[in-house]
GROMACS .gro file of C-alpha atoms in nm:
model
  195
    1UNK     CA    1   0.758   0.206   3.353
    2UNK     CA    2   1.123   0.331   3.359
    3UNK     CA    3   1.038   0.652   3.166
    4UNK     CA    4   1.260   0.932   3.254
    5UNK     CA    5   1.263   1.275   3.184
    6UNK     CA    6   1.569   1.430   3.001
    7UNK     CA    7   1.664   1.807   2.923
    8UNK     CA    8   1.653   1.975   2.556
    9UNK     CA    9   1.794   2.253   2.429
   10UNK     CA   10   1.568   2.533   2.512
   11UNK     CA   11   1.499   2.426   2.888
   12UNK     CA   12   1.224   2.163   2.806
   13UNK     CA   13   1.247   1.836   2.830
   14UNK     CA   14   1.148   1.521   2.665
   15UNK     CA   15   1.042   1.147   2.807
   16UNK     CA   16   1.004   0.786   2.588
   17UNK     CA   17   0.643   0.649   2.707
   18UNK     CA   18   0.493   0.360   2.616
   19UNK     CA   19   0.100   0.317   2.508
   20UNK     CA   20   0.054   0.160   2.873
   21UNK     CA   21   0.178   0.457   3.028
   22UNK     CA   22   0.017   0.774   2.800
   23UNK     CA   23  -0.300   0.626   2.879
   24UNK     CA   24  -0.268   0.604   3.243
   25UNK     CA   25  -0.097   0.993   3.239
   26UNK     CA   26  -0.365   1.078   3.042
   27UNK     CA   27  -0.655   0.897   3.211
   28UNK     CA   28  -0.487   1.043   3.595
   29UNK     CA   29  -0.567   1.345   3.435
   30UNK     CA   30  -0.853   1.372   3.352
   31UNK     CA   31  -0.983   1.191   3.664
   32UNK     CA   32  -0.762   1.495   3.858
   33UNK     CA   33  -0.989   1.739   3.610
   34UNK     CA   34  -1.328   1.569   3.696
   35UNK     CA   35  -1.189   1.584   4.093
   36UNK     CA   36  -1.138   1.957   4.064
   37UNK     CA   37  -1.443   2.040   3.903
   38UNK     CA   38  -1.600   2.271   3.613
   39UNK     CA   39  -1.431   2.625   3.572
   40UNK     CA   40  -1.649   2.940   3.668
   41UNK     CA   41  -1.749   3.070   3.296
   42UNK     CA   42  -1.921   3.373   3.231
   43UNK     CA   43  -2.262   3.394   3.145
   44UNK     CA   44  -2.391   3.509   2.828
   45UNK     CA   45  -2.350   3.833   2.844
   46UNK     CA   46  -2.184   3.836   3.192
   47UNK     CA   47  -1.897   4.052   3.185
   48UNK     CA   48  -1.614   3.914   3.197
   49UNK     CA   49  -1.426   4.092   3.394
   50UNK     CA   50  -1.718   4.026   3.703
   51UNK     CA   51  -1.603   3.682   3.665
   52UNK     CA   52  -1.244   3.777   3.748
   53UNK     CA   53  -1.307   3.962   4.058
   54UNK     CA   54  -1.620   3.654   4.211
   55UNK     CA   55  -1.537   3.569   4.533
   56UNK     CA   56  -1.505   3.190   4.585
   57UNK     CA   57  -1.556   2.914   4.869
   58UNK     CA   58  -1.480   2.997   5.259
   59UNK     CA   59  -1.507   2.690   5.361
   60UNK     CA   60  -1.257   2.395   5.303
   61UNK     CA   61  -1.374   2.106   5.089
   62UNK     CA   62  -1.514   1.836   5.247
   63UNK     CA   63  -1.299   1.582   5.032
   64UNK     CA   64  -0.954   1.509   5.184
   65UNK     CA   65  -0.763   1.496   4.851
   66UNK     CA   66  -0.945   1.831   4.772
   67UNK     CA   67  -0.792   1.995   5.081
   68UNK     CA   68  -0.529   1.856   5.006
   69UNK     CA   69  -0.513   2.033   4.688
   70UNK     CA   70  -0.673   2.343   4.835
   71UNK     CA   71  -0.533   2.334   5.221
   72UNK     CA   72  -0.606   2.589   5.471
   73UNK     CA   73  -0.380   2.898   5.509
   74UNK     CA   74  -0.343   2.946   5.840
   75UNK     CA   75  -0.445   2.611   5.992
   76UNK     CA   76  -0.791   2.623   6.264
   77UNK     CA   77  -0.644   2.631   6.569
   78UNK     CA   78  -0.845   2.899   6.689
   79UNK     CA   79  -1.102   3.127   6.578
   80UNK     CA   80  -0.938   3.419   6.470
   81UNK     CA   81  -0.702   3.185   6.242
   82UNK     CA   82  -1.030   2.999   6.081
   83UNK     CA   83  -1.157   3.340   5.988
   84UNK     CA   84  -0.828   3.441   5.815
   85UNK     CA   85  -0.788   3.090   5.632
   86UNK     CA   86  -1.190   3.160   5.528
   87UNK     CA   87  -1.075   3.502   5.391
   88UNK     CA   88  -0.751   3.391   5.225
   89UNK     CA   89  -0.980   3.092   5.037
   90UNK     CA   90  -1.253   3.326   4.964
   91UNK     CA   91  -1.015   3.549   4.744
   92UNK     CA   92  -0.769   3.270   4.647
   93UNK     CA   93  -0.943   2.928   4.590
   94UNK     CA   94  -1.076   3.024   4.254
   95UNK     CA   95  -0.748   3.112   4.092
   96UNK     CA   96  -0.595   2.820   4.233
   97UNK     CA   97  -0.851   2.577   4.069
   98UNK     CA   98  -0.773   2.766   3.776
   99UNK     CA   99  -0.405   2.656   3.753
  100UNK     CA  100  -0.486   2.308   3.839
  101UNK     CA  101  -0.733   2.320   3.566
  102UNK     CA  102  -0.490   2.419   3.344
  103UNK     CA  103  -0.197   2.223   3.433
  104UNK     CA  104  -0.399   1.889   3.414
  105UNK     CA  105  -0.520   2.013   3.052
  106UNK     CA  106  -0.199   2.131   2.950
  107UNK     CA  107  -0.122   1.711   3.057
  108UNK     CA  108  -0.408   1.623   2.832
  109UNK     CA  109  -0.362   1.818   2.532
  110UNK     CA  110   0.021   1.733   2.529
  111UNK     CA  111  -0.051   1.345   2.532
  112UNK     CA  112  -0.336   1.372   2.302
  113UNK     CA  113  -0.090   1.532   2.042
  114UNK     CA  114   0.168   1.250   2.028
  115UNK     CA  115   0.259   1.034   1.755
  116UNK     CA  116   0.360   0.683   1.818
  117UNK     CA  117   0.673   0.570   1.706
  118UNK     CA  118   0.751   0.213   1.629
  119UNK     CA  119   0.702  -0.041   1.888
  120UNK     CA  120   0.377   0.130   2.035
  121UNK     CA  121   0.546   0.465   2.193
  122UNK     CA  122   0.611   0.745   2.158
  123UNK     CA  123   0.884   1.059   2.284
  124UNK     CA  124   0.682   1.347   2.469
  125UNK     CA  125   0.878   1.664   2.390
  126UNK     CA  126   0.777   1.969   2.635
  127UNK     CA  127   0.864   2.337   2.592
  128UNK     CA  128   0.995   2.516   2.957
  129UNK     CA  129   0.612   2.644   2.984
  130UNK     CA  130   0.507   2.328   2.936
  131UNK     CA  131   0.753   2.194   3.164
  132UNK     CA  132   0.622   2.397   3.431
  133UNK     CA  133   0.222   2.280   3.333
  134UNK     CA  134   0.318   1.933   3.365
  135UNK     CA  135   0.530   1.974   3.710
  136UNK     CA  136   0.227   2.114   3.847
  137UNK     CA  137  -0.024   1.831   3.752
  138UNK     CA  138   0.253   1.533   3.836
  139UNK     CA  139   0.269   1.716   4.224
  140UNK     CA  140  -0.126   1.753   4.188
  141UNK     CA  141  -0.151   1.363   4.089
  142UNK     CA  142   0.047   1.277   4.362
  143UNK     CA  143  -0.118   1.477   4.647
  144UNK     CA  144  -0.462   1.317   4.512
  145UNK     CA  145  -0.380   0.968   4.514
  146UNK     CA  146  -0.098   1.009   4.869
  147UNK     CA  147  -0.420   1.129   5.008
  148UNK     CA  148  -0.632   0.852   4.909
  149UNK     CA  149  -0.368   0.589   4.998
  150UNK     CA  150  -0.341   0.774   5.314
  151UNK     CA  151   0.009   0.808   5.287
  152UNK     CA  152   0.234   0.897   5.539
  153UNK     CA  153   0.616   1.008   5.604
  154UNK     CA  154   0.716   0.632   5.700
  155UNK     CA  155   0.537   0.493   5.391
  156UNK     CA  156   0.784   0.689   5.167
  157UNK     CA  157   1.134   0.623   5.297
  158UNK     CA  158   1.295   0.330   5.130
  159UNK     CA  159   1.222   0.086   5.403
  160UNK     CA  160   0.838   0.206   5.394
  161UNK     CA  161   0.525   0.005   5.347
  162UNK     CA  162   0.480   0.154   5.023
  163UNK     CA  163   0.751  -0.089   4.902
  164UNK     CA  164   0.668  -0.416   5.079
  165UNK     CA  165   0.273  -0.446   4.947
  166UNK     CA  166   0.177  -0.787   4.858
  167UNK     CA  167   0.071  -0.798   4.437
  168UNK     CA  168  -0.265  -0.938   4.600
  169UNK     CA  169  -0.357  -0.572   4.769
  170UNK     CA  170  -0.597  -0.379   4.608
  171UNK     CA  171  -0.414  -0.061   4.673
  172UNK     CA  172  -0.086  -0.180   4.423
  173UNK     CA  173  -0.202  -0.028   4.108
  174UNK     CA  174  -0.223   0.327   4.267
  175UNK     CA  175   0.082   0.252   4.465
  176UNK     CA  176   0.272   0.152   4.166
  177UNK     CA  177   0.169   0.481   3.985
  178UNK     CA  178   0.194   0.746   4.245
  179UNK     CA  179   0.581   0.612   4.296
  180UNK     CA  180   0.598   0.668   3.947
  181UNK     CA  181   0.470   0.953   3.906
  182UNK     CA  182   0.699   1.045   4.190
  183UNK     CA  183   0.963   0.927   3.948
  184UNK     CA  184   0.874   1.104   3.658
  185UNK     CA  185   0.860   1.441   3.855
  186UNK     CA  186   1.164   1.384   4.044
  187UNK     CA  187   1.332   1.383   3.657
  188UNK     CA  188   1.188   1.642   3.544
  189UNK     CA  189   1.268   1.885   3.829
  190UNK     CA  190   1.675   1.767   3.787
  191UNK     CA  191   1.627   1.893   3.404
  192UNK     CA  192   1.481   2.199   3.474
  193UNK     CA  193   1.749   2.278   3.768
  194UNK     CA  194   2.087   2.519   3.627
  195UNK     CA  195   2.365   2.297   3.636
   0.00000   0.00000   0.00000
């Protein structure tokens, strides 16, 4: 999986994937969308503007990749700091899901979209917006499965765990694709950046 992102005119940027790897982007995906749940739609004949302006959650999800996607503000030291991090989530939270909702479908629909080229691949071609989608989701990926690897500072550096798992651990497959994914985001951030 040696995939690499690489700038296009316009400030996207475009990456060669193989069958292999669209369908584990795409299945990461829409695992991530299952993870962070149903969006809050309307009612039938709710207004939608009531919908804008509902308060969500005040208390922290009880799943540790969730707060890791949705960490609190001010940390709960103490009391007073708990009931800011409650009110910060309360008027936050739900707009936040929204952009992970979006950035993991934006991931979707792009994949979905391809055409294969000869020799079972195909070349994802993003727009800057697009860009931006899929940066999101590839950070969101990451947290998710760091968290459920319980990954730590050491585990990253070069000489970290991460690298020296036996093929016979159970935990290789997600290792193997959250240090690509790592990868893939680390090239697209250096084509987005001015030169």
């Amino acid at each position: 999986m040696a995939g690499h992102f690489e700038a296009t005119p316009g400030g996207g940027a475009s990456v060669a994937l193989d069958e292999v790897e669209v369908a584990i982007l795409r299945s990461l995906a829409v695992q991530l969308l299952e993870l962070i749940g149903p969006g809050a739609e309307p009612a039938d004949g709710e207004d939608p503007l009531a919908a804008l302006f509902a308060e969500g959650p005040s208390e922290p999800p009880s799943d540790p990749a969730l707060a890791r996607l949705f960490p609190e503000a001010y940390g709960d030291e103490d009391k007073e700091l708990r009931e800011a991090s409650a009110e910060f989530r309360r008027f936050t939270e739900n707009d936040l899901r929204t952009r992970k909702r979006e950035d993991a479908l934006a991931v979707v629909r792009s994949l979905d979209a391809l055409a294969p080229v000869p020799d079972d691949g195909a070349v994802l071609s993003l727009a800057a917006d697009e860009c931006r989608h899929w940066l999101g989701s590839l950070n969101d990926l990451r947290l998710t499965i760091g968290t459920r690897l319980e990954v730590s500072d050491e585990d990253e550096g070069q000489d970290g765990s991460l690298y020296r798992l036996p093929d016979s651990d159970p935990r290789k497959p997600m290792v193997m694709a959250y240090l690509w994914l790592g990868a893939l985001q680390e090239t697209l951030i250096e084509t987005l950046m001015p030169d």
